[in-house]
Short mmCIF file of C-alpha atoms and ligand atoms in Angstrom, two decimals:
data_model
loop_
_atom_site.label_atom_id
_atom_site.label_comp_id
_atom_site.label_asym_id
_atom_site.label_seq_id
_atom_site.Cartn_x
_atom_site.Cartn_y
_atom_site.Cartn_z
CA MET A 156 -65.02 -110.16 -5.80
CA ALA A 157 -62.62 -108.10 -8.31
CA ARG A 158 -59.61 -109.48 -9.87
CA HIS A 159 -55.92 -107.90 -8.38
CA ASN A 160 -53.78 -106.40 -10.81
CA VAL A 161 -50.69 -107.71 -10.41
CA GLY A 162 -47.80 -105.89 -12.60
CA ILE A 163 -44.25 -107.59 -13.57
CA ILE A 164 -41.08 -105.52 -13.85
CA GLY A 165 -39.44 -107.62 -17.00
CA SER A 166 -39.88 -110.41 -19.74
CA GLY A 167 -36.92 -112.85 -19.04
CA PRO A 168 -37.40 -116.20 -17.58
CA ALA A 169 -38.28 -114.92 -14.50
CA GLY A 170 -40.87 -112.22 -15.95
CA LEU A 171 -42.45 -114.52 -18.00
CA THR A 172 -42.82 -117.70 -15.72
CA ALA A 173 -44.26 -115.12 -12.76
CA ALA A 174 -47.08 -113.90 -15.33
CA LEU A 175 -47.57 -117.63 -16.52
CA TYR A 176 -48.08 -118.24 -12.56
CA ALA A 177 -49.85 -115.76 -11.79
CA ALA A 178 -52.57 -115.71 -15.15
CA ARG A 179 -53.27 -119.08 -13.77
CA ALA A 180 -54.29 -118.45 -10.84
CA ASN A 181 -56.95 -115.76 -12.13
CA LEU A 182 -54.82 -113.21 -11.56
CA HIS A 183 -55.00 -109.48 -13.66
CA VAL A 184 -51.24 -109.61 -14.97
CA THR A 185 -49.47 -107.18 -16.62
CA VAL A 186 -46.05 -107.55 -18.10
CA PHE A 187 -43.83 -104.11 -18.57
CA GLU A 188 -41.33 -105.73 -20.59
CA GLY A 189 -38.90 -103.66 -21.21
CA GLN A 190 -36.47 -102.17 -23.21
CA GLN A 191 -35.19 -105.93 -23.93
CA PRO A 192 -37.89 -107.89 -24.48
CA GLY A 193 -37.33 -111.60 -23.17
CA GLY A 194 -34.40 -110.50 -21.85
CA GLN A 195 -31.33 -111.60 -22.47
CA LEU A 196 -31.77 -114.90 -23.75
CA THR A 197 -32.78 -112.76 -27.06
CA ILE A 198 -29.03 -112.09 -27.55
CA THR A 199 -28.05 -115.18 -27.04
CA THR A 200 -27.87 -118.47 -29.40
CA GLU A 201 -28.76 -121.67 -28.88
CA VAL A 202 -29.87 -122.65 -25.33
CA GLU A 203 -28.86 -126.30 -24.56
CA ASN A 204 -29.16 -126.58 -20.50
CA TYR A 205 -32.83 -125.56 -19.96
CA PRO A 206 -34.86 -129.00 -19.45
CA GLY A 207 -37.91 -129.91 -21.58
CA PHE A 208 -35.68 -129.12 -24.86
CA GLU A 209 -33.77 -132.63 -25.54
CA HIS A 210 -32.11 -130.71 -28.53
CA GLY A 211 -31.56 -127.29 -27.50
CA ILE A 212 -34.31 -124.47 -28.15
CA GLN A 213 -32.90 -120.70 -29.64
CA GLY A 214 -32.70 -118.73 -27.17
CA PRO A 215 -35.64 -115.94 -28.70
CA GLU A 216 -38.07 -118.96 -29.48
CA LEU A 217 -37.62 -120.02 -25.99
CA MET A 218 -38.22 -116.94 -24.69
CA ASP A 219 -41.49 -116.50 -27.52
CA VAL A 220 -42.60 -119.16 -26.27
CA MET A 221 -42.85 -118.22 -22.77
CA ARG A 222 -44.74 -115.39 -23.62
CA LYS A 223 -47.11 -117.78 -25.59
CA GLN A 224 -47.69 -119.36 -23.06
CA ALA A 225 -48.58 -116.62 -20.43
CA GLN A 226 -50.39 -114.91 -22.54
CA ARG A 227 -53.01 -118.07 -23.16
CA PHE A 228 -53.85 -117.54 -19.54
CA GLY A 229 -54.62 -114.04 -20.25
CA ALA A 230 -51.54 -112.20 -19.10
CA GLN A 231 -50.74 -108.87 -21.10
CA SER A 232 -47.80 -107.63 -22.34
CA VAL A 233 -47.10 -103.94 -22.83
CA TYR A 234 -44.49 -102.91 -24.54
CA GLU A 235 -43.09 -100.01 -22.78
CA THR A 236 -40.41 -99.45 -20.06
CA VAL A 237 -41.07 -98.85 -16.24
CA VAL A 238 -39.35 -95.51 -15.04
CA ARG A 239 -41.77 -94.71 -11.59
CA LEU A 240 -42.41 -97.01 -9.62
CA LYS A 241 -44.49 -95.22 -6.52
CA PRO A 242 -46.01 -97.06 -3.69
CA GLN A 243 -49.19 -95.36 -2.98
CA THR A 244 -51.81 -95.83 0.48
CA GLN A 245 -53.12 -98.92 -1.43
CA GLY A 246 -51.56 -100.26 -4.42
CA PHE A 247 -48.73 -99.13 -6.32
CA ILE A 248 -48.77 -96.63 -9.83
CA LEU A 249 -46.28 -97.91 -12.16
CA THR A 250 -45.43 -95.38 -14.59
CA THR A 251 -43.85 -96.22 -18.04
CA GLU A 252 -41.32 -93.67 -20.28
CA ARG A 253 -44.03 -92.32 -22.32
CA GLY A 254 -45.67 -91.07 -19.62
CA SER A 255 -48.75 -93.47 -19.20
CA GLU A 256 -49.84 -94.76 -15.22
CA TYR A 257 -51.08 -98.06 -14.42
CA TYR A 258 -51.95 -99.28 -10.62
CA ALA A 259 -51.29 -102.86 -9.88
CA ASP A 260 -52.28 -104.32 -6.22
CA ALA A 261 -49.09 -106.07 -5.87
CA VAL A 262 -45.61 -105.74 -8.40
CA ILE A 263 -43.00 -108.33 -9.39
CA ILE A 264 -39.96 -107.01 -10.03
CA ALA A 265 -37.88 -109.04 -12.35
CA MET A 266 -35.50 -106.79 -14.66
CA GLY A 267 -32.68 -109.00 -14.50
CA ALA A 268 -28.76 -108.31 -14.54
CA SER A 269 -26.62 -106.68 -17.74
CA ALA A 270 -23.20 -108.56 -17.50
CA LYS A 271 -20.38 -105.63 -17.82
CA LEU A 272 -18.96 -105.48 -21.08
CA LEU A 273 -15.31 -103.50 -22.06
CA GLY A 274 -16.69 -101.37 -24.86
CA VAL A 275 -13.90 -102.23 -27.24
CA LYS A 276 -13.57 -102.00 -30.38
CA GLY A 277 -14.88 -105.40 -32.35
CA GLU A 278 -16.96 -106.38 -29.18
CA SER A 279 -20.50 -105.39 -29.95
CA GLU A 280 -19.00 -106.79 -33.68
CA TYR A 281 -18.37 -110.09 -32.32
CA MET A 282 -20.36 -111.13 -29.42
CA GLY A 283 -22.43 -114.06 -29.76
CA TYR A 284 -19.52 -115.00 -32.52
CA GLY A 285 -17.06 -115.93 -30.58
CA ILE A 286 -16.75 -113.54 -27.62
CA SER A 287 -19.41 -114.31 -25.04
CA ALA A 288 -20.67 -113.37 -21.15
CA CYS A 289 -21.19 -116.70 -20.30
CA ALA A 290 -19.05 -119.74 -20.21
CA THR A 291 -21.75 -122.01 -19.01
CA CYS A 292 -24.21 -120.93 -21.81
CA ASP A 293 -21.58 -121.46 -24.40
CA GLY A 294 -18.27 -122.83 -23.02
CA PHE A 295 -19.74 -126.26 -24.71
CA PHE A 296 -19.14 -124.59 -28.54
CA PHE A 297 -15.72 -124.04 -27.97
CA ARG A 298 -14.57 -128.25 -27.32
CA ASP A 299 -10.85 -128.61 -27.12
CA GLN A 300 -10.04 -124.74 -28.81
CA HIS A 301 -8.15 -122.20 -27.25
CA VAL A 302 -9.55 -119.14 -24.98
CA ILE A 303 -9.36 -116.31 -23.19
CA VAL A 304 -11.85 -114.85 -19.93
CA VAL A 305 -11.45 -111.59 -19.56
CA GLY A 306 -11.26 -110.36 -15.18
CA GLY A 307 -10.06 -111.04 -12.49
CA GLY A 308 -12.90 -112.09 -9.89
CA ASP A 309 -14.24 -114.66 -8.43
CA THR A 310 -16.75 -114.57 -12.24
CA ALA A 311 -13.55 -115.64 -14.01
CA MET A 312 -11.68 -117.90 -11.83
CA GLU A 313 -14.98 -120.03 -12.13
CA GLU A 314 -15.51 -119.36 -15.73
CA ALA A 315 -12.01 -120.30 -16.83
CA ASN A 316 -11.64 -123.38 -14.65
CA TYR A 317 -15.33 -124.31 -16.11
CA LEU A 318 -14.16 -124.34 -19.85
CA THR A 319 -10.55 -125.67 -19.09
CA ARG A 320 -13.37 -129.17 -19.60
CA PHE A 321 -13.65 -128.31 -22.58
CA CYS A 322 -11.12 -126.03 -23.83
CA ALA A 323 -7.78 -127.53 -25.08
CA SER A 324 -6.02 -123.87 -22.48
CA VAL A 325 -7.56 -120.78 -21.41
CA THR A 326 -5.67 -117.82 -20.32
CA ILE A 327 -7.10 -115.29 -17.58
CA VAL A 328 -6.02 -111.61 -18.45
CA HIS A 329 -6.55 -109.33 -15.83
CA ARG A 330 -5.71 -105.81 -16.01
CA ARG A 331 -3.26 -105.46 -13.07
CA GLU A 332 -1.34 -108.21 -10.67
CA GLU A 333 -3.52 -108.26 -7.38
CA PHE A 334 -7.14 -110.23 -7.81
CA ARG A 335 -10.20 -109.23 -6.52
CA ALA A 336 -11.56 -113.51 -6.29
CA SER A 337 -10.70 -115.11 -3.45
CA LYS A 338 -8.10 -116.97 -2.33
CA ILE A 339 -9.71 -120.62 -3.18
CA MET A 340 -10.95 -119.45 -6.38
CA LEU A 341 -7.55 -117.92 -7.31
CA ASP A 342 -5.51 -120.74 -6.04
CA ARG A 343 -7.86 -123.33 -7.81
CA ALA A 344 -7.36 -121.71 -11.38
CA ARG A 345 -3.46 -120.99 -10.48
CA ASN A 346 -3.59 -125.18 -9.61
CA ASN A 347 -5.07 -126.08 -13.36
CA PRO A 348 -2.96 -126.91 -15.17
CA LYS A 349 -4.56 -125.90 -18.35
CA ILE A 350 -4.95 -121.97 -17.51
CA SER A 351 -2.68 -119.36 -17.31
CA PHE A 352 -2.07 -115.71 -16.56
CA LEU A 353 -1.36 -112.62 -18.96
CA LEU A 354 -1.26 -110.01 -16.12
CA ASN A 355 -1.10 -106.57 -16.49
CA THR A 356 -2.67 -106.63 -19.46
CA VAL A 357 -5.78 -105.34 -21.40
CA VAL A 358 -7.88 -105.82 -24.42
CA GLU A 359 -7.74 -103.12 -26.74
CA GLU A 360 -9.44 -104.35 -29.44
CA PHE A 361 -11.12 -107.96 -30.91
CA ARG A 362 -10.21 -108.48 -34.48
CA GLY A 363 -11.86 -111.23 -37.05
CA GLU A 364 -13.30 -112.35 -40.44
CA THR A 365 -16.62 -113.08 -42.69
CA LEU A 366 -16.06 -116.92 -43.41
CA SER A 367 -17.31 -117.92 -46.47
CA THR A 368 -20.65 -118.90 -44.73
CA GLY A 369 -21.49 -115.38 -45.24
CA LEU A 370 -21.22 -115.66 -40.63
CA LYS A 371 -18.28 -113.39 -38.57
CA LYS A 372 -16.41 -114.85 -36.65
CA MET A 373 -13.35 -113.58 -34.05
CA THR A 374 -9.73 -115.19 -34.56
CA SER A 375 -7.59 -112.28 -32.47
CA VAL A 376 -7.52 -109.90 -29.28
CA VAL A 377 -4.72 -107.30 -29.48
CA LEU A 378 -4.08 -106.92 -26.12
CA ARG A 379 -1.80 -104.08 -24.76
CA ASN A 380 0.63 -104.73 -21.77
CA VAL A 381 -0.24 -101.20 -19.51
CA LEU A 382 3.69 -101.32 -18.24
CA ASP A 383 4.75 -100.78 -21.47
CA ASN A 384 2.28 -99.86 -23.38
CA SER A 385 3.29 -102.94 -25.55
CA LEU A 386 0.69 -104.11 -27.88
CA ARG A 387 0.54 -107.43 -29.25
CA ASP A 388 -2.01 -109.42 -31.77
CA MET A 389 -2.30 -112.70 -30.06
CA PRO A 390 -4.96 -115.37 -32.42
CA ILE A 391 -7.20 -117.04 -30.61
CA ASP A 392 -10.34 -119.00 -30.72
CA GLY A 393 -13.00 -117.58 -27.87
CA ALA A 394 -12.93 -114.47 -25.65
CA PHE A 395 -15.02 -114.68 -22.15
CA VAL A 396 -16.31 -111.15 -20.92
CA ALA A 397 -16.12 -111.86 -16.76
CA ILE A 398 -16.05 -108.38 -15.30
CA GLY A 399 -18.83 -108.60 -13.44
CA HIS A 400 -22.95 -108.01 -13.60
CA GLN A 401 -24.54 -105.55 -12.80
CA PRO A 402 -28.24 -105.71 -11.12
CA ASN A 403 -30.67 -103.67 -13.49
CA THR A 404 -32.49 -101.90 -10.08
CA LYS A 405 -31.74 -98.20 -11.14
CA LEU A 406 -35.71 -98.37 -10.94
CA VAL A 407 -36.27 -99.30 -7.44
CA GLU A 408 -32.95 -97.38 -5.71
CA GLY A 409 -34.22 -95.55 -2.58
CA LEU A 410 -37.27 -97.85 -2.75
CA LEU A 411 -36.62 -101.14 -1.87
CA ASP A 412 -33.29 -102.55 0.28
CA LEU A 413 -30.31 -103.84 -2.06
CA ASP A 414 -26.81 -105.41 -1.24
CA ALA A 415 -23.77 -103.75 -1.68
CA GLN A 416 -23.69 -104.89 -5.42
CA GLY A 417 -27.16 -103.35 -5.85
CA TYR A 418 -28.64 -106.69 -5.82
CA VAL A 419 -32.81 -106.52 -4.53
CA ILE A 420 -32.66 -108.15 -1.07
CA THR A 421 -35.10 -111.17 -0.45
CA LYS A 422 -36.39 -112.12 2.58
CA GLY A 423 -34.89 -115.80 3.65
CA LYS A 424 -36.04 -118.21 0.89
CA SER A 425 -38.65 -116.51 -0.47
CA THR A 426 -38.67 -113.69 -3.03
CA TYR A 427 -40.80 -111.25 -0.21
CA THR A 428 -38.39 -107.29 -0.87
CA ASN A 429 -38.88 -105.12 2.43
CA VAL A 430 -41.70 -103.53 0.75
CA PRO A 431 -44.82 -105.18 1.31
CA GLY A 432 -46.90 -106.02 -2.06
CA ILE A 433 -43.44 -105.90 -4.32
CA PHE A 434 -41.67 -109.24 -5.16
CA ALA A 435 -38.08 -110.02 -6.83
CA CYS A 436 -37.01 -112.94 -8.60
CA GLY A 437 -34.26 -113.57 -11.22
CA ASP A 438 -31.42 -112.16 -11.77
CA VAL A 439 -32.08 -108.54 -10.31
CA GLN A 440 -32.03 -110.55 -6.42
CA ASP A 441 -29.50 -113.33 -7.53
CA ALA A 442 -25.09 -113.14 -7.99
CA VAL A 443 -24.53 -116.41 -7.93
CA TYR A 444 -26.57 -119.07 -9.89
CA ARG A 445 -28.07 -116.72 -13.17
CA GLN A 446 -29.25 -119.67 -14.79
CA ALA A 447 -32.46 -119.39 -17.10
CA VAL A 448 -34.00 -122.01 -14.99
CA THR A 449 -33.12 -120.82 -11.45
CA ALA A 450 -34.59 -117.22 -12.75
CA ALA A 451 -37.44 -119.28 -13.87
CA ALA A 452 -38.15 -121.10 -10.42
CA SER A 453 -37.72 -118.02 -8.86
CA GLY A 454 -40.12 -116.62 -11.11
CA CYS A 455 -42.88 -119.41 -10.00
CA MET A 456 -41.92 -118.51 -6.63
CA ALA A 457 -42.67 -114.39 -6.39
CA ALA A 458 -45.65 -115.12 -8.09
CA ILE A 459 -46.86 -117.60 -5.43
CA ASP A 460 -45.87 -115.11 -2.57
CA ALA A 461 -47.66 -112.81 -4.36
CA GLU A 462 -51.06 -114.81 -4.70
CA ARG A 463 -50.83 -115.21 -0.76
CA TRP A 464 -49.96 -112.22 -0.10
CA LEU A 465 -52.92 -110.84 -2.48
CA GLU A 466 -55.72 -113.48 -0.58
CA THR A 467 -54.37 -112.05 2.89
CA ARG A 468 -55.56 -108.25 2.09
P1 NDP B 9 -16.34 -108.34 -9.29
O1 NDP B 9 -16.62 -107.36 -9.60
O2 NDP B 9 -15.55 -109.12 -7.75
O3 NDP B 9 -14.73 -108.24 -10.28
C1 NDP B 9 -14.38 -107.51 -11.58
C2 NDP B 9 -13.42 -108.31 -12.22
O4 NDP B 9 -13.26 -107.49 -13.53
C3 NDP B 9 -11.69 -107.45 -10.80
O5 NDP B 9 -11.13 -108.41 -11.77
C4 NDP B 9 -11.76 -105.82 -12.35
O6 NDP B 9 -11.08 -105.45 -11.97
C5 NDP B 9 -12.66 -106.56 -13.47
N1 NDP B 9 -12.91 -105.05 -14.46
C6 NDP B 9 -14.11 -104.25 -14.00
N2 NDP B 9 -14.10 -103.73 -15.21
C7 NDP B 9 -13.02 -104.27 -16.17
C8 NDP B 9 -12.50 -103.32 -16.99
N3 NDP B 9 -13.62 -102.57 -17.88
N4 NDP B 9 -11.24 -103.74 -17.67
C9 NDP B 9 -11.27 -104.73 -18.04
N5 NDP B 9 -11.10 -105.41 -16.03
C10 NDP B 9 -12.12 -105.18 -15.24
O7 NDP B 9 -17.32 -108.93 -10.36
P2 NDP B 9 -17.70 -110.75 -10.03
O8 NDP B 9 -18.34 -111.15 -11.68
O9 NDP B 9 -16.26 -111.20 -10.25
O10 NDP B 9 -18.11 -111.05 -8.57
C11 NDP B 9 -19.20 -110.33 -8.29
C12 NDP B 9 -19.73 -110.95 -6.71
O11 NDP B 9 -20.26 -112.45 -6.84
C13 NDP B 9 -18.53 -111.33 -5.75
O12 NDP B 9 -18.81 -110.83 -4.61
C14 NDP B 9 -17.80 -112.80 -6.32
O13 NDP B 9 -17.27 -113.04 -4.81
C15 NDP B 9 -19.26 -113.16 -6.31
N6 NDP B 9 -19.29 -114.45 -6.91
C16 NDP B 9 -19.36 -115.67 -6.05
C17 NDP B 9 -19.29 -116.95 -6.87
C18 NDP B 9 -18.86 -118.14 -6.19
O14 NDP B 9 -18.43 -118.01 -4.94
N7 NDP B 9 -18.89 -119.02 -6.64
C19 NDP B 9 -18.69 -116.90 -8.14
C20 NDP B 9 -18.98 -116.17 -8.55
C21 NDP B 9 -19.10 -114.41 -7.78
P3 NDP B 9 -9.95 -105.13 -10.93
O15 NDP B 9 -9.70 -105.97 -9.99
O16 NDP B 9 -8.50 -104.43 -11.42
O17 NDP B 9 -11.46 -104.14 -10.72
#
């Protein structure tokens, strides 16, 4: 019997784990690596919470190893971005930005999500050098230090509370007085003695310096009070931008059922979407956990679901 083709769109922990499992199941696997091969972990430094690495591992190295592991069983990487996914009577046609067309019997969606950023001066320069978009990933590096969290939703409250485990103080900077965060999360932050609030305040700029080691370091943040437009330069050790995530689901808008925030809806505890033959895993369908290990686990589930679905065809 001819081997089935599985197209995997996305190459973070979800996509590459799906590739590993599908390739080991003797499926013909093509991974479309997209604009950021390796996904969000390639823009982090040290990953200390991925099981199996006692002393941690650099994000880019972890993704490189995952890719090689999948390739050892025959998975192939295509360094292109899928711009169209079209169901056929049987299977799917995937078109890349270069106009190449690929056929797949089943498709695994693993395009991930992207943290929303403020877009202010100094943000991209000091990202990873004092600025982070993930407290679970980087909070540990700010032990006994003073940090800010930008945002007024549940993520900001959760990250602020989490950071108080390590940090000396956490200041939540929010652009207005009302919060999007649920009452319980907000109360928890308000009752935490290490957390204080700066309301009606926005970040105008991140400032920093280059250390004698040659490394950059963010050292202060310029804040603007939106009521009187006054500016202040606040010295700070770290800044966590927590203004939400954006699932990368543009490709499947109008094809797959998405929730109000744009995440792909999967059925029950499975990775099945509303379109038979398309499975979704990783951050593209997970607004809650968003961890490398949970993404990898759901990638495994997607490969098993796809394999079993193909067997029934
Ligand atoms: P939200 O969209 O709920 O909140 C984003 C926050 O960031 C808002 O306060 C918003 O301000 C602010 N913001 C957005 N853009 C900017 C900007 N450019 N400058 C300054 N501030 C900005 O996103 P979350 O990630 O917090 O939550 C997403 C979903 O995930 C929610 O449904 C939430 O309930 C859920 N979640 C649940 C958790 C839990 O239950 N444990 C934990 C984390 C998330 P403004 O309000 O003025 O628009």
